[in-house]
Amino acid sequence: MNALELSPFDAAAILIVISAALGWINHRVFKLPGTVAMTLMGAIASIIVIGIEALLPGSRVSEAVSGFLGDIDFHETLMNGMLSFLLFAGALHVDIEYLRKGRWQIAFLSTFGVVASTLIVGAGLWVLARVVGVEVPLIWCFVSGPSSARPIPSPSWAC
């Protein structure tokens, strides 16, 4: 194995340690919002890679980083690896008492909002299909209405 090649486990471990260290530094020193700090740190990391490449042209650091990032299936990594952790982290910050106070508004918006979205997007898709000359049953337009923004997963047997 080349010195610049990392296994996914090594890369994840390095990224977690760097994120934790920089998050701690941000919390103690800069006190920026977390999303702003992580975006800024990502930009600084990119500048560091570019700087290393400029100072040491034979180092091929940007090539190694590009190769590593090119080998990652981001959809698979995000949906099967990171989404559960992101949802859990978001749920930790929910104030249950505040949620309990707004339960009727939440129930109303989540129920009737989905129904309204389904009707609006489905009817719009049905009208648009008719305008371009495609006959699509209205029920199929309603079925694809709210889920049309999500990619349809390919079956496991597809190449």
PDB file of C-alpha atoms in Angstrom:
ATOM      1  CA  MET A   1       0.000   0.000   0.000  1.00  0.00           C
ATOM      2  CA  ASN A   2       1.273   3.466  -0.924  1.00  0.00           C
ATOM      3  CA  ALA A   3       1.939   5.896   1.937  1.00  0.00           C
ATOM      4  CA  LEU A   4      -0.765   8.258   0.615  1.00  0.00           C
ATOM      5  CA  GLU A   5      -3.434   5.558   0.219  1.00  0.00           C
ATOM      6  CA  LEU A   6      -5.903   5.297   3.081  1.00  0.00           C
ATOM      7  CA  SER A   7      -8.426   2.655   3.895  1.00  0.00           C
ATOM      8  CA  PRO A   8     -11.968   3.931   4.469  1.00  0.00           C
ATOM      9  CA  PHE A   9     -11.575   3.151   8.171  1.00  0.00           C
ATOM     10  CA  ASP A  10      -8.339   5.171   8.406  1.00  0.00           C
ATOM     11  CA  ALA A  11      -9.889   8.097   6.545  1.00  0.00           C
ATOM     12  CA  ALA A  12     -13.001   8.036   8.751  1.00  0.00           C
ATOM     13  CA  ALA A  13     -10.868   7.906  11.901  1.00  0.00           C
ATOM     14  CA  ILE A  14      -8.711  10.818  10.738  1.00  0.00           C
ATOM     15  CA  LEU A  15     -11.741  12.901   9.762  1.00  0.00           C
ATOM     16  CA  ILE A  16     -13.487  12.233  13.076  1.00  0.00           C
ATOM     17  CA  VAL A  17     -10.404  13.213  15.080  1.00  0.00           C
ATOM     18  CA  ILE A  18      -9.860  16.364  13.007  1.00  0.00           C
ATOM     19  CA  SER A  19     -13.554  17.309  13.240  1.00  0.00           C
ATOM     20  CA  ALA A  20     -13.601  16.792  16.989  1.00  0.00           C
ATOM     21  CA  ALA A  21     -10.408  18.809  17.499  1.00  0.00           C
ATOM     22  CA  LEU A  22     -11.543  21.651  15.276  1.00  0.00           C
ATOM     23  CA  GLY A  23     -15.014  21.581  16.828  1.00  0.00           C
ATOM     24  CA  TRP A  24     -13.469  21.895  20.275  1.00  0.00           C
ATOM     25  CA  ILE A  25     -11.234  24.760  19.108  1.00  0.00           C
ATOM     26  CA  ASN A  26     -14.264  26.488  17.593  1.00  0.00           C
ATOM     27  CA  HIS A  27     -16.261  26.018  20.799  1.00  0.00           C
ATOM     28  CA  ARG A  28     -13.464  27.388  22.993  1.00  0.00           C
ATOM     29  CA  VAL A  29     -11.972  30.105  20.771  1.00  0.00           C
ATOM     30  CA  PHE A  30     -14.031  31.222  17.790  1.00  0.00           C
ATOM     31  CA  LYS A  31     -17.568  30.463  18.997  1.00  0.00           C
ATOM     32  CA  LEU A  32     -18.947  30.320  15.452  1.00  0.00           C
ATOM     33  CA  PRO A  33     -22.164  28.416  14.704  1.00  0.00           C
ATOM     34  CA  GLY A  34     -21.304  24.767  14.050  1.00  0.00           C
ATOM     35  CA  THR A  35     -22.349  24.748  10.400  1.00  0.00           C
ATOM     36  CA  VAL A  36     -20.381  27.903   9.631  1.00  0.00           C
ATOM     37  CA  ALA A  37     -17.304  26.588  11.427  1.00  0.00           C
ATOM     38  CA  MET A  38     -17.379  23.222   9.611  1.00  0.00           C
ATOM     39  CA  THR A  39     -17.828  24.937   6.236  1.00  0.00           C
ATOM     40  CA  LEU A  40     -14.940  27.276   7.009  1.00  0.00           C
ATOM     41  CA  MET A  41     -12.784  24.356   8.136  1.00  0.00           C
ATOM     42  CA  GLY A  42     -13.563  22.471   4.922  1.00  0.00           C
ATOM     43  CA  ALA A  43     -12.520  25.487   2.883  1.00  0.00           C
ATOM     44  CA  ILE A  44      -9.311  25.838   4.899  1.00  0.00           C
ATOM     45  CA  ALA A  45      -8.546  22.112   4.414  1.00  0.00           C
ATOM     46  CA  SER A  46      -8.963  22.561   0.649  1.00  0.00           C
ATOM     47  CA  ILE A  47      -6.621  25.558   0.698  1.00  0.00           C
ATOM     48  CA  ILE A  48      -4.081  23.524   2.683  1.00  0.00           C
ATOM     49  CA  VAL A  49      -4.161  20.736   0.070  1.00  0.00           C
ATOM     50  CA  ILE A  50      -3.695  23.316  -2.708  1.00  0.00           C
ATOM     51  CA  GLY A  51      -0.859  24.940  -0.732  1.00  0.00           C
ATOM     52  CA  ILE A  52       0.931  21.628  -0.194  1.00  0.00           C
ATOM     53  CA  GLU A  53       0.616  20.898  -3.906  1.00  0.00           C
ATOM     54  CA  ALA A  54       2.065  24.341  -4.751  1.00  0.00           C
ATOM     55  CA  LEU A  55       4.965  24.056  -2.288  1.00  0.00           C
ATOM     56  CA  LEU A  56       5.756  20.394  -3.019  1.00  0.00           C
ATOM     57  CA  PRO A  57       4.766  19.762  -6.643  1.00  0.00           C
ATOM     58  CA  GLY A  58       5.912  16.132  -6.565  1.00  0.00           C
ATOM     59  CA  SER A  59       3.837  15.236  -3.485  1.00  0.00           C
ATOM     60  CA  ARG A  60       0.681  14.339  -5.450  1.00  0.00           C
ATOM     61  CA  VAL A  61      -1.489  15.072  -2.403  1.00  0.00           C
ATOM     62  CA  SER A  62      -4.327  16.498  -4.479  1.00  0.00           C
ATOM     63  CA  GLU A  63      -4.187  13.404  -6.697  1.00  0.00           C
ATOM     64  CA  ALA A  64      -4.477  11.131  -3.651  1.00  0.00           C
ATOM     65  CA  VAL A  65      -7.355  13.169  -2.196  1.00  0.00           C
ATOM     66  CA  SER A  66      -9.161  13.245  -5.551  1.00  0.00           C
ATOM     67  CA  GLY A  67      -8.673   9.508  -5.977  1.00  0.00           C
ATOM     68  CA  PHE A  68      -9.961   8.769  -2.500  1.00  0.00           C
ATOM     69  CA  LEU A  69     -13.011  11.005  -2.926  1.00  0.00           C
ATOM     70  CA  GLY A  70     -13.652   9.544  -6.370  1.00  0.00           C
ATOM     71  CA  ASP A  71     -13.825   6.042  -4.903  1.00  0.00           C
ATOM     72  CA  ILE A  72     -16.554   6.965  -2.398  1.00  0.00           C
ATOM     73  CA  ASP A  73     -20.168   6.256  -3.316  1.00  0.00           C
ATOM     74  CA  PHE A  74     -21.624   9.354  -1.662  1.00  0.00           C
ATOM     75  CA  HIS A  75     -25.266   8.272  -2.029  1.00  0.00           C
ATOM     76  CA  GLU A  76     -24.558   4.944  -0.343  1.00  0.00           C
ATOM     77  CA  THR A  77     -22.368   6.577   2.318  1.00  0.00           C
ATOM     78  CA  LEU A  78     -24.909   9.264   3.131  1.00  0.00           C
ATOM     79  CA  MET A  79     -28.060   7.160   3.060  1.00  0.00           C
ATOM     80  CA  ASN A  80     -26.720   4.020   4.748  1.00  0.00           C
ATOM     81  CA  GLY A  81     -23.863   5.389   6.808  1.00  0.00           C
ATOM     82  CA  MET A  82     -24.443   8.932   7.940  1.00  0.00           C
ATOM     83  CA  LEU A  83     -28.189   9.635   7.811  1.00  0.00           C
ATOM     84  CA  SER A  84     -29.018   7.685  10.961  1.00  0.00           C
ATOM     85  CA  PHE A  85     -26.327   9.536  12.905  1.00  0.00           C
ATOM     86  CA  LEU A  86     -27.483  12.910  11.562  1.00  0.00           C
ATOM     87  CA  LEU A  87     -31.099  12.170  12.486  1.00  0.00           C
ATOM     88  CA  PHE A  88     -30.066  11.003  15.944  1.00  0.00           C
ATOM     89  CA  ALA A  89     -27.954  14.118  16.486  1.00  0.00           C
ATOM     90  CA  GLY A  90     -30.868  16.292  15.375  1.00  0.00           C
ATOM     91  CA  ALA A  91     -33.265  14.451  17.679  1.00  0.00           C
ATOM     92  CA  LEU A  92     -30.978  15.080  20.646  1.00  0.00           C
ATOM     93  CA  HIS A  93     -31.574  18.808  20.285  1.00  0.00           C
ATOM     94  CA  VAL A  94     -35.383  18.613  20.231  1.00  0.00           C
ATOM     95  CA  ASP A  95     -37.030  20.131  23.288  1.00  0.00           C
ATOM     96  CA  ILE A  96     -39.804  17.642  24.101  1.00  0.00           C
ATOM     97  CA  GLU A  97     -41.803  20.180  26.105  1.00  0.00           C
ATOM     98  CA  TYR A  98     -41.732  22.644  23.209  1.00  0.00           C
ATOM     99  CA  LEU A  99     -42.751  19.816  20.866  1.00  0.00           C
ATOM    100  CA  ARG A 100     -45.593  18.838  23.207  1.00  0.00           C
ATOM    101  CA  LYS A 101     -46.909  22.414  23.265  1.00  0.00           C
ATOM    102  CA  GLY A 102     -47.132  22.503  19.472  1.00  0.00           C
ATOM    103  CA  ARG A 103     -48.507  18.980  18.969  1.00  0.00           C
ATOM    104  CA  TRP A 104     -51.784  20.092  17.336  1.00  0.00           C
ATOM    105  CA  GLN A 105     -50.059  22.428  14.899  1.00  0.00           C
ATOM    106  CA  ILE A 106     -47.500  19.746  14.083  1.00  0.00           C
ATOM    107  CA  ALA A 107     -50.198  17.109  13.583  1.00  0.00           C
ATOM    108  CA  PHE A 108     -52.221  19.478  11.380  1.00  0.00           C
ATOM    109  CA  LEU A 109     -49.300  20.565   9.239  1.00  0.00           C
ATOM    110  CA  SER A 110     -47.817  17.092   8.890  1.00  0.00           C
ATOM    111  CA  THR A 111     -51.159  15.552   7.897  1.00  0.00           C
ATOM    112  CA  PHE A 112     -52.797  18.227   5.793  1.00  0.00           C
ATOM    113  CA  GLY A 113     -49.473  19.513   4.485  1.00  0.00           C
ATOM    114  CA  VAL A 114     -48.703  16.127   2.975  1.00  0.00           C
ATOM    115  CA  VAL A 115     -52.224  15.862   1.523  1.00  0.00           C
ATOM    116  CA  ALA A 116     -52.010  19.376   0.043  1.00  0.00           C
ATOM    117  CA  SER A 117     -48.531  18.704  -1.347  1.00  0.00           C
ATOM    118  CA  THR A 118     -49.734  15.459  -2.913  1.00  0.00           C
ATOM    119  CA  LEU A 119     -52.730  17.161  -4.532  1.00  0.00           C
ATOM    120  CA  ILE A 120     -50.810  20.201  -5.793  1.00  0.00           C
ATOM    121  CA  VAL A 121     -47.763  18.341  -7.133  1.00  0.00           C
ATOM    122  CA  GLY A 122     -49.855  15.466  -8.514  1.00  0.00           C
ATOM    123  CA  ALA A 123     -52.312  17.769 -10.283  1.00  0.00           C
ATOM    124  CA  GLY A 124     -49.443  19.879 -11.623  1.00  0.00           C
ATOM    125  CA  LEU A 125     -47.680  16.793 -12.945  1.00  0.00           C
ATOM    126  CA  TRP A 126     -50.931  15.584 -14.557  1.00  0.00           C
ATOM    127  CA  VAL A 127     -51.477  18.956 -16.279  1.00  0.00           C
ATOM    128  CA  LEU A 128     -47.848  19.119 -17.397  1.00  0.00           C
ATOM    129  CA  ALA A 129     -48.039  15.590 -18.808  1.00  0.00           C
ATOM    130  CA  ARG A 130     -51.154  16.518 -20.796  1.00  0.00           C
ATOM    131  CA  VAL A 131     -49.480  19.679 -22.117  1.00  0.00           C
ATOM    132  CA  VAL A 132     -46.557  17.678 -23.508  1.00  0.00           C
ATOM    133  CA  GLY A 133     -48.937  15.036 -24.901  1.00  0.00           C
ATOM    134  CA  VAL A 134     -48.356  12.182 -22.474  1.00  0.00           C
ATOM    135  CA  GLU A 135     -51.386  10.386 -21.062  1.00  0.00           C
ATOM    136  CA  VAL A 136     -50.709   9.547 -17.428  1.00  0.00           C
ATOM    137  CA  PRO A 137     -53.498   8.391 -15.106  1.00  0.00           C
ATOM    138  CA  LEU A 138     -54.257  10.967 -12.429  1.00  0.00           C
ATOM    139  CA  ILE A 139     -53.756   8.425  -9.646  1.00  0.00           C
ATOM    140  CA  TRP A 140     -50.169   7.770 -10.808  1.00  0.00           C
ATOM    141  CA  CYS A 141     -49.498  11.500 -10.719  1.00  0.00           C
ATOM    142  CA  PHE A 142     -50.747  11.625  -7.126  1.00  0.00           C
ATOM    143  CA  VAL A 143     -48.590   8.637  -6.181  1.00  0.00           C
ATOM    144  CA  SER A 144     -45.468  10.273  -7.591  1.00  0.00           C
ATOM    145  CA  GLY A 145     -46.385  13.731  -6.250  1.00  0.00           C
ATOM    146  CA  PRO A 146     -44.684  14.073  -2.854  1.00  0.00           C
ATOM    147  CA  SER A 147     -42.004  11.494  -3.565  1.00  0.00           C
ATOM    148  CA  SER A 148     -40.914  12.956  -6.900  1.00  0.00           C
ATOM    149  CA  ALA A 149     -38.056  14.883  -5.274  1.00  0.00           C
ATOM    150  CA  ARG A 150     -36.413  11.677  -4.002  1.00  0.00           C
ATOM    151  CA  PRO A 151     -34.388   9.497  -6.331  1.00  0.00           C
ATOM    152  CA  ILE A 152     -35.881   6.102  -7.005  1.00  0.00           C
ATOM    153  CA  PRO A 153     -33.511   3.459  -5.634  1.00  0.00           C
ATOM    154  CA  SER A 154     -32.277   0.972  -8.175  1.00  0.00           C
ATOM    155  CA  PRO A 155     -32.902  -2.685  -7.419  1.00  0.00           C
ATOM    156  CA  SER A 156     -30.018  -4.592  -5.901  1.00  0.00           C
ATOM    157  CA  TRP A 157     -29.755  -6.819  -8.977  1.00  0.00           C
ATOM    158  CA  ALA A 158     -29.273  -3.869 -11.364  1.00  0.00           C
ATOM    159  CA  CYS A 159     -25.765  -3.222 -12.635  1.00  0.00           C
TER     160      CYS A 159
END
